[in-house]
PDB file of C-alpha atoms in Angstrom:
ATOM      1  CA  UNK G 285      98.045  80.139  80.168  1.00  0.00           C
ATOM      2  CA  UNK G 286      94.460  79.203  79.125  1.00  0.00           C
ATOM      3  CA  UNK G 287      93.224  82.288  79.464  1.00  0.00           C
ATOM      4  CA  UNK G 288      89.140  82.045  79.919  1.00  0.00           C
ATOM      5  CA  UNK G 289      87.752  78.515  79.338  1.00  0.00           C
ATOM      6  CA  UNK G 290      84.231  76.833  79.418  1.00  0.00           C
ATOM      7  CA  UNK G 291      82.810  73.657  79.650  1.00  0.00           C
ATOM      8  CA  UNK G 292      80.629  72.122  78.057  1.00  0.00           C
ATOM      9  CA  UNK G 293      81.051  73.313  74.895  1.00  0.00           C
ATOM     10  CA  UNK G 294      77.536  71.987  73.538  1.00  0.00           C
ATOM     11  CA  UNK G 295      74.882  70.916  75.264  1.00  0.00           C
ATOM     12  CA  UNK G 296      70.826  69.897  74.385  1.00  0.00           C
ATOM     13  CA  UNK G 297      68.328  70.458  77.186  1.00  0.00           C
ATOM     14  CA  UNK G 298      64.397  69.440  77.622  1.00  0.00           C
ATOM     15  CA  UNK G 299      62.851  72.028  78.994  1.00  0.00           C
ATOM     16  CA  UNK G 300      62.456  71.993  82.455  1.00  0.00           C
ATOM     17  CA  UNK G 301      65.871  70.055  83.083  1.00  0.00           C
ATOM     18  CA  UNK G 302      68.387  72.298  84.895  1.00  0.00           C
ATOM     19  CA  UNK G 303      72.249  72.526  84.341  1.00  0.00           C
ATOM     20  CA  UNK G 304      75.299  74.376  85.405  1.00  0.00           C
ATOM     21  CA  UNK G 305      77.543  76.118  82.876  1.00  0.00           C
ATOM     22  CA  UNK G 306      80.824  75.955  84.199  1.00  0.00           C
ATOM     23  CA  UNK G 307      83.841  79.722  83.328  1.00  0.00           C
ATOM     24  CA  UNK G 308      87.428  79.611  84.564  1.00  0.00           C
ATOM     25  CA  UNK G 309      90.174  81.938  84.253  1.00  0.00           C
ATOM     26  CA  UNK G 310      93.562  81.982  85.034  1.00  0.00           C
ATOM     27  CA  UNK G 311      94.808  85.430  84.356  1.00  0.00           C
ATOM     28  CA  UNK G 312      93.973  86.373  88.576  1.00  0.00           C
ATOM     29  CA  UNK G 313      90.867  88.870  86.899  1.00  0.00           C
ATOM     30  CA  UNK G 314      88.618  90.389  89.897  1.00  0.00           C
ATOM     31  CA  UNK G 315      85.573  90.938  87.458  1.00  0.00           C
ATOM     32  CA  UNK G 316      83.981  87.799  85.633  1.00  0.00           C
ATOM     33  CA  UNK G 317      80.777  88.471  83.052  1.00  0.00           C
ATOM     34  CA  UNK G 318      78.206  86.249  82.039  1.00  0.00           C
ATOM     35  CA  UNK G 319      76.324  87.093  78.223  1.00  0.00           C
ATOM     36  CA  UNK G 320      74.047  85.398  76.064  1.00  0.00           C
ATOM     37  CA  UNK G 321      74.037  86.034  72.141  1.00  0.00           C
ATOM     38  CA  UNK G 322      71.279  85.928  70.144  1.00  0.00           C
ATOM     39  CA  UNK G 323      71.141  86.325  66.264  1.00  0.00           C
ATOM     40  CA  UNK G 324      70.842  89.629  65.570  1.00  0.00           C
ATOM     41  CA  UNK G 325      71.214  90.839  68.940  1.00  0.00           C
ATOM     42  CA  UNK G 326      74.228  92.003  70.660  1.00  0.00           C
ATOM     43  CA  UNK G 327      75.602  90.394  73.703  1.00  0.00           C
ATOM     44  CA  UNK G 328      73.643  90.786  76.142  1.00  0.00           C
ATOM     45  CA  UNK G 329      74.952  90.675  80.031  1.00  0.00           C
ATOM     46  CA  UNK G 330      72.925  88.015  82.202  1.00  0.00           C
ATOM     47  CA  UNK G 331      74.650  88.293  85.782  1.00  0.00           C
ATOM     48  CA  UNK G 332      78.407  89.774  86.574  1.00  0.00           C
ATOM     49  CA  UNK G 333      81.084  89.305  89.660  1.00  0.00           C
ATOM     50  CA  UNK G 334      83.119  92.452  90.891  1.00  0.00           C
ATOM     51  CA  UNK G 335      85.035  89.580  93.100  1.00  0.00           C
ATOM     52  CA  UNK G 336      84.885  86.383  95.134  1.00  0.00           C
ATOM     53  CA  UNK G 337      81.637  85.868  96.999  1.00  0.00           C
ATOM     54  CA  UNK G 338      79.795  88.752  95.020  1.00  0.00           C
ATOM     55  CA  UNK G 339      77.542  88.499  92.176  1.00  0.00           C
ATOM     56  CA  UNK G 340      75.108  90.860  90.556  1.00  0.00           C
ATOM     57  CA  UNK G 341      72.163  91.273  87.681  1.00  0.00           C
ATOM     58  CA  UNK G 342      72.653  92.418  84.485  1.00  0.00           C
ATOM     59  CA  UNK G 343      69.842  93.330  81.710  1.00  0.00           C
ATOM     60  CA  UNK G 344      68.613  89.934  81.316  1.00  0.00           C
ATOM     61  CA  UNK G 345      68.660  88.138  84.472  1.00  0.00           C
ATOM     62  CA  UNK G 346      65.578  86.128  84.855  1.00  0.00           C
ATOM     63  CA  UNK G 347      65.594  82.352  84.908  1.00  0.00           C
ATOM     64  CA  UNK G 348      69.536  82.256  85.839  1.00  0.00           C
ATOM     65  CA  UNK G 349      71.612  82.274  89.126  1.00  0.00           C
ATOM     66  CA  UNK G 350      75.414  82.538  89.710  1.00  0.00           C
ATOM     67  CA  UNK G 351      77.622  81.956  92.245  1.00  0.00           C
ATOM     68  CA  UNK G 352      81.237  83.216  92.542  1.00  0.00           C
ATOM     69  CA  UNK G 353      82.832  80.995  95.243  1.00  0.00           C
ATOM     70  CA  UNK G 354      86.405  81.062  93.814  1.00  0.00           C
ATOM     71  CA  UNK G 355      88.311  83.842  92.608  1.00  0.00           C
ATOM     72  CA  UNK G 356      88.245  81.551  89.019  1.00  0.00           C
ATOM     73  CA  UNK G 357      85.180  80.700  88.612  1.00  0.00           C
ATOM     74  CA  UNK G 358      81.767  81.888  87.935  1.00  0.00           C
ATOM     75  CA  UNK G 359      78.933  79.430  87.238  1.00  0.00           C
ATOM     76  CA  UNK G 360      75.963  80.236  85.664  1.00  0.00           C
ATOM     77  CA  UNK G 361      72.993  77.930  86.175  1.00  0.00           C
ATOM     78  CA  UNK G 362      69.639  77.199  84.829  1.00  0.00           C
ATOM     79  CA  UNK G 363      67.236  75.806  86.930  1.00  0.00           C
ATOM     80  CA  UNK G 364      64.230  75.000  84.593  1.00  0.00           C
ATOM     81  CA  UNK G 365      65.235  75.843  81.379  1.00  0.00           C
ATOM     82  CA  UNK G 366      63.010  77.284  78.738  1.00  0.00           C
ATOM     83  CA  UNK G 367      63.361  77.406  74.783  1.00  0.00           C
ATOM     84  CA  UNK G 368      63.764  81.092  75.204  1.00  0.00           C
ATOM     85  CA  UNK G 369      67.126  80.140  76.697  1.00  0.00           C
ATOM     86  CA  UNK G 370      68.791  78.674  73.908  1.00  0.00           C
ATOM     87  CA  UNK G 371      71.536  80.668  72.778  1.00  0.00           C
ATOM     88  CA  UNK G 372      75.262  81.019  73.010  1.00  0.00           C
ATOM     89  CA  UNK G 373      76.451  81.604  76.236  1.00  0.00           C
ATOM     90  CA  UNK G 374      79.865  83.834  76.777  1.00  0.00           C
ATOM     91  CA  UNK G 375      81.486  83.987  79.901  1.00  0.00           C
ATOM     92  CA  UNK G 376      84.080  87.086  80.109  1.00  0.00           C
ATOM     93  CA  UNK G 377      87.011  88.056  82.442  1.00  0.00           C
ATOM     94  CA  UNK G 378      88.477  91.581  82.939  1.00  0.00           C
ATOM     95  CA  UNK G 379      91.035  93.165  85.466  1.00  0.00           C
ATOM     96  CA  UNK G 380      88.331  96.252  85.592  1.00  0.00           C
ATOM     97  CA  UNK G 381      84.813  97.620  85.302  1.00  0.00           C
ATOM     98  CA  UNK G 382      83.469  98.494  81.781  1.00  0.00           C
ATOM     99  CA  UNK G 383      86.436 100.375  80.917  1.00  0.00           C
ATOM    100  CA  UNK G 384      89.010  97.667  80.197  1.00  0.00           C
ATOM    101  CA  UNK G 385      89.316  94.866  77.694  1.00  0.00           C
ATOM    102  CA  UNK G 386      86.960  91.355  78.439  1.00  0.00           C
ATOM    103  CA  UNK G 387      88.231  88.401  77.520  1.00  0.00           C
ATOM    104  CA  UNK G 388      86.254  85.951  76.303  1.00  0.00           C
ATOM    105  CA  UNK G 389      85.663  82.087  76.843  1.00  0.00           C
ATOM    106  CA  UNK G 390      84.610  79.873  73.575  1.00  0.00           C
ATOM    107  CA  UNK G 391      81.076  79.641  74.054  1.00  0.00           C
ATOM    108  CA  UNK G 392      78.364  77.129  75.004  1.00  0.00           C
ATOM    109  CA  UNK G 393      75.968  76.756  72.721  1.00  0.00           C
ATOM    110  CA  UNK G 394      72.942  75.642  74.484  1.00  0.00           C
ATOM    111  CA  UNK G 395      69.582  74.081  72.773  1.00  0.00           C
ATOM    112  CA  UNK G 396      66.323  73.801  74.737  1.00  0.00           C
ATOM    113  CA  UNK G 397      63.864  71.521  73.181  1.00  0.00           C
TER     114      UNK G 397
ATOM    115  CA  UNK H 278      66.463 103.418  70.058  1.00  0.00           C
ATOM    116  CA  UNK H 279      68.639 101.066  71.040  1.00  0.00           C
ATOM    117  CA  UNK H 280      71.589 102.152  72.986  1.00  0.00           C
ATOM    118  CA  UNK H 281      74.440 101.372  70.323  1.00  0.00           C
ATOM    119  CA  UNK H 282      73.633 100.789  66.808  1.00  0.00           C
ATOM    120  CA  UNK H 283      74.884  99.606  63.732  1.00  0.00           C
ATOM    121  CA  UNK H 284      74.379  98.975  60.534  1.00  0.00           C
ATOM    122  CA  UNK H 285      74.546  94.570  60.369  1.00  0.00           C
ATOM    123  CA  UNK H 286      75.672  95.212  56.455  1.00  0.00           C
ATOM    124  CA  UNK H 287      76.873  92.536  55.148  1.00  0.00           C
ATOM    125  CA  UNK H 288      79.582  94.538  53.833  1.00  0.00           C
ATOM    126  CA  UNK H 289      80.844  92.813  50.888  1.00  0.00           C
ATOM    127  CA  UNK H 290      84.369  93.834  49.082  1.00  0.00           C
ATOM    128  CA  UNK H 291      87.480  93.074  46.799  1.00  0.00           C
ATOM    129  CA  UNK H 292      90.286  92.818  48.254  1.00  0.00           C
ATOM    130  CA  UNK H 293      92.562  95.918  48.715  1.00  0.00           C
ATOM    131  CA  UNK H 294      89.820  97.780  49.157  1.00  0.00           C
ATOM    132  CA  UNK H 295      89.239 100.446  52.292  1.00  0.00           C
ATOM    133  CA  UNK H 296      85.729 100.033  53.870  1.00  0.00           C
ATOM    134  CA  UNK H 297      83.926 102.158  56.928  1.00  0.00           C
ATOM    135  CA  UNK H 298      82.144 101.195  59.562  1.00  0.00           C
ATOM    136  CA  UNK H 299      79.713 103.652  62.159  1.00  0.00           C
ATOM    137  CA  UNK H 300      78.406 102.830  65.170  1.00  0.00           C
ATOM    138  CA  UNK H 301      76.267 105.303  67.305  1.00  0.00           C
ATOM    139  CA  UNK H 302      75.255 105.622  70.707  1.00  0.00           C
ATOM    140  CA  UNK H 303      72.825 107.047  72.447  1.00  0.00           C
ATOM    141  CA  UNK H 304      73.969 108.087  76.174  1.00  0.00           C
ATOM    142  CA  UNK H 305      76.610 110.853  75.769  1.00  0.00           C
ATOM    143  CA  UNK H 306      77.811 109.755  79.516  1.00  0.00           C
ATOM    144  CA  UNK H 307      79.478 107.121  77.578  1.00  0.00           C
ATOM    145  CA  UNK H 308      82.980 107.317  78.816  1.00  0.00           C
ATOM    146  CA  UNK H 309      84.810 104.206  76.974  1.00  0.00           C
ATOM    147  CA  UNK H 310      84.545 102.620  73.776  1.00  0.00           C
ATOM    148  CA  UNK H 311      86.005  99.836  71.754  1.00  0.00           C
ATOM    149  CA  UNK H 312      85.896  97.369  68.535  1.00  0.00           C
ATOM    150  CA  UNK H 313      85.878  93.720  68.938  1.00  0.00           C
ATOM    151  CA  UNK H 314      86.352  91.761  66.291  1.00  0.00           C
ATOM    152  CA  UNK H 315      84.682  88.423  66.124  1.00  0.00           C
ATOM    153  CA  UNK H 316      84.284  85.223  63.616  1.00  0.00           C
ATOM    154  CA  UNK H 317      81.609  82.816  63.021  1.00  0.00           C
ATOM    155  CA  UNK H 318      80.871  80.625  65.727  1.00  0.00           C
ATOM    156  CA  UNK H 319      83.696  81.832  67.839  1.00  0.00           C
ATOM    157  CA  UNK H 320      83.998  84.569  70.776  1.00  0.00           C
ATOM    158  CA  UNK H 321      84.663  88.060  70.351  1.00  0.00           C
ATOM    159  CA  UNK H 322      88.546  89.059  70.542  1.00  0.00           C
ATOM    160  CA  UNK H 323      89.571  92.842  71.270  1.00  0.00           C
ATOM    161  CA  UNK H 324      90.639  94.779  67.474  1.00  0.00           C
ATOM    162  CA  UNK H 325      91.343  98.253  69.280  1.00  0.00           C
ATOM    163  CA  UNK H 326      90.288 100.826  72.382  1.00  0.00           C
ATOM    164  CA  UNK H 327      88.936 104.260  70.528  1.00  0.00           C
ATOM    165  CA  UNK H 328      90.147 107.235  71.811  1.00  0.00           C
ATOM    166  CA  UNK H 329      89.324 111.130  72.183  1.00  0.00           C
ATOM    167  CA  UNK H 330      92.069 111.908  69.463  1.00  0.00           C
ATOM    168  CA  UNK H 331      91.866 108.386  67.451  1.00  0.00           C
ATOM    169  CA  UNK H 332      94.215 105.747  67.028  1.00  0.00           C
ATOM    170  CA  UNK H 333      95.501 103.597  64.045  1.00  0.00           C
ATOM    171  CA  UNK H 334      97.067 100.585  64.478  1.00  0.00           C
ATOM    172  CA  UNK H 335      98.240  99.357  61.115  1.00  0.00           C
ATOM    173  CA  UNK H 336      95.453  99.111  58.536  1.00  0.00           C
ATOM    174  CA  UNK H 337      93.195  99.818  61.261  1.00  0.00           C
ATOM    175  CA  UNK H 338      92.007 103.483  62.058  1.00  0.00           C
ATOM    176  CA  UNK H 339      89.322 104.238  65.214  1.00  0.00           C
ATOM    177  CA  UNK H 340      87.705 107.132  65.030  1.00  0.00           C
ATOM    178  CA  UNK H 341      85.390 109.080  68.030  1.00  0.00           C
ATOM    179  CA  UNK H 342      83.276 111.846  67.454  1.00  0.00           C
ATOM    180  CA  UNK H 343      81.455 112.940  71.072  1.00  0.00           C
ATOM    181  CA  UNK H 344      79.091 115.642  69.590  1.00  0.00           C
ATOM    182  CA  UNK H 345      77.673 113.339  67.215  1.00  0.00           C
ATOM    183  CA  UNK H 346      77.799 110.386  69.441  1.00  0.00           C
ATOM    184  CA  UNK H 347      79.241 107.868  67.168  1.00  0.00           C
ATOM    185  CA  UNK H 348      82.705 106.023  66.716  1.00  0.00           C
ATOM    186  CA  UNK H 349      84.124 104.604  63.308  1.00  0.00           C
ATOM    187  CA  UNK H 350      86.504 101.941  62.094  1.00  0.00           C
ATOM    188  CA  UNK H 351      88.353 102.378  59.012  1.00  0.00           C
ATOM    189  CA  UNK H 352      89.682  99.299  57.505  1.00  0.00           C
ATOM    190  CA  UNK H 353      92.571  99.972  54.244  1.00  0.00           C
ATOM    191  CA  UNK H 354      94.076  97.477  51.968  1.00  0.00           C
ATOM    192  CA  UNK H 355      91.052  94.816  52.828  1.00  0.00           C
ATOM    193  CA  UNK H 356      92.085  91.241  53.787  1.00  0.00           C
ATOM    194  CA  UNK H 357      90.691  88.296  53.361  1.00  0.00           C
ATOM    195  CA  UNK H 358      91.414  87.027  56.461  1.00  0.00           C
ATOM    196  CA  UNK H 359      89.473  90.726  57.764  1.00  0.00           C
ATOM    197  CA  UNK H 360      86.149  88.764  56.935  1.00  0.00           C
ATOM    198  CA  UNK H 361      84.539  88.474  60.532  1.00  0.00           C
ATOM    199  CA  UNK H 362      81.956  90.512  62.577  1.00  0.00           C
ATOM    200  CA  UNK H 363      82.900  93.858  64.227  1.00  0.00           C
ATOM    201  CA  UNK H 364      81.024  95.180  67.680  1.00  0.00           C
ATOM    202  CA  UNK H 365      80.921  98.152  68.533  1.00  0.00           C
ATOM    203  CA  UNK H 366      81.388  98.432  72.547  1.00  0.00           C
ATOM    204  CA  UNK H 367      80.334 101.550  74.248  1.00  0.00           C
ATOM    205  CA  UNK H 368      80.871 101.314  78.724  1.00  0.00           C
ATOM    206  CA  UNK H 369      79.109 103.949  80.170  1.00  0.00           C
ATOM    207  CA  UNK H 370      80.999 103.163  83.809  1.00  0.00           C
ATOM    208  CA  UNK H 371      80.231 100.683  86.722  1.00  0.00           C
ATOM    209  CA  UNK H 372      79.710  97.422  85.207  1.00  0.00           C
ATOM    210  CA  UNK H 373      77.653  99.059  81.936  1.00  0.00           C
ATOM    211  CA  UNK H 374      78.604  97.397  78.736  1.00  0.00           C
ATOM    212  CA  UNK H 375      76.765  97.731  75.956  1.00  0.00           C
ATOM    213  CA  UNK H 376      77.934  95.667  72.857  1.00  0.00           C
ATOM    214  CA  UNK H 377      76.495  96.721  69.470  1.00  0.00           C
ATOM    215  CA  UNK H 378      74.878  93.908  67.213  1.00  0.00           C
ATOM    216  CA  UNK H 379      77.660  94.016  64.905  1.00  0.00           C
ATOM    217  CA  UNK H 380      78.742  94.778  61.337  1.00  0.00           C
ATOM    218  CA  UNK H 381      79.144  91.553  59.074  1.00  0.00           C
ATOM    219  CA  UNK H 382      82.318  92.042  56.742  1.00  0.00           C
ATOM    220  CA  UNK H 383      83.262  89.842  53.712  1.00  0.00           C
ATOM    221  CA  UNK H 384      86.368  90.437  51.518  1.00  0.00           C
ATOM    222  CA  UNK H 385      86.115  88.681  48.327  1.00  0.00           C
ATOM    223  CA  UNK H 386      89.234  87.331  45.973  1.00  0.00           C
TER     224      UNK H 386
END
């Protein structure tokens, strides 16, 4: 049981060059969470799935899209990344809305140059 | 304001020793709340939910106080291995979240 994984686990960007930033879980969790954390700063939530096929904005949106095709995994991509966009990236998994526990993925730290 | 808030410390103490930690919040809707713990350069892991009438779990005590909007952790008999960051995590229902920017905690030999 792997729980919530991530991949890659580091990665340096130019800006303008796009990737995909990949979450899986395997504990069958409806709601998947993506978060960016900045020093200083608390997690902030960048886009969020209620369920397969469904995704939806959080507070920082802008400059990201998702996409929720399986039940296990939520991608985040970046289509023309930006300096402001480095940062560590958290996905998260829970069984329910905001009033459950998240569990958490690694991390990706990303660097755009 | 920001929405939850606390104090980034660092908190720095001996071992053994019992330390505090507030957090406050500012929308009294707030219907769930929660410490993570998490250390340097890794994710945040789940220390303990906070309820209406506290809960301890071990050295651990959470605290809630609605009317003055804020939640506490008590930590007793400090660890070193307790060094790490604690959020504070305040949902205020639907998919509302709000993760403090955490308290930085270092027990010294």
């Amino acid at each position: 049981n792997a729980g919530v994984t991530q991949t890659p686990k580091f990665r340096v960007l130019k800006t303008g060059q796009s990737m995909t930033l990949l979450c899986a879980q395997d504990m069958n969790h409806e709601y998947m969470y993506w978060y960016r954390q900045d020093p200083g700063m608390g997690l902030r939530l960048i886009h969020y799935s209620v369920g397969e096929g469904t995704t939806a904005k959080g507070e920082v949106p802008d400059g990201y899209n998702v996409s929720r095709l399986k039940k296990q995994n939520f991608l985040l991509g970046l289509e023309s990344a930006a300096p402001s966009q480095t940062s560590v990236y958290f996905c998260a998994s829970s069984s329910g809305l905001a009033g459950g526990q998240q569990f958490f993925g690694p991390g990706t730290r990303l660097t755009v140059l | 304001r920001k929405e939850v808030e606390q104090d980034p410390g660092p908190f720095n103490v001996p071992e053994g020793a019992t330390v505090a930690f507030n957090c406050t919040y500012s929308n009294s809707a707030s219907q769930s709340f929660f410490w993570y713990r998490q250390d340097c350069r890794k994710e945040p892991k789940l220390l303990m939910s906070v309820y209406s009438s506290g809960n301890e779990d071990g050295r651990f005590t959470a605290q809630l106080n609605r009317a003055s909007q804020y939640i506490s952790l008590l930590i007793r008999d400090s660890k070193l291995s307790d060094s790490a960051t604690y959020l504070c995590v305040v949902g205020t229902g639907g998919f509302k979240t709000i993760f403090g920017a955490g308290t930085r905690l270092f027990v010294k030999a």
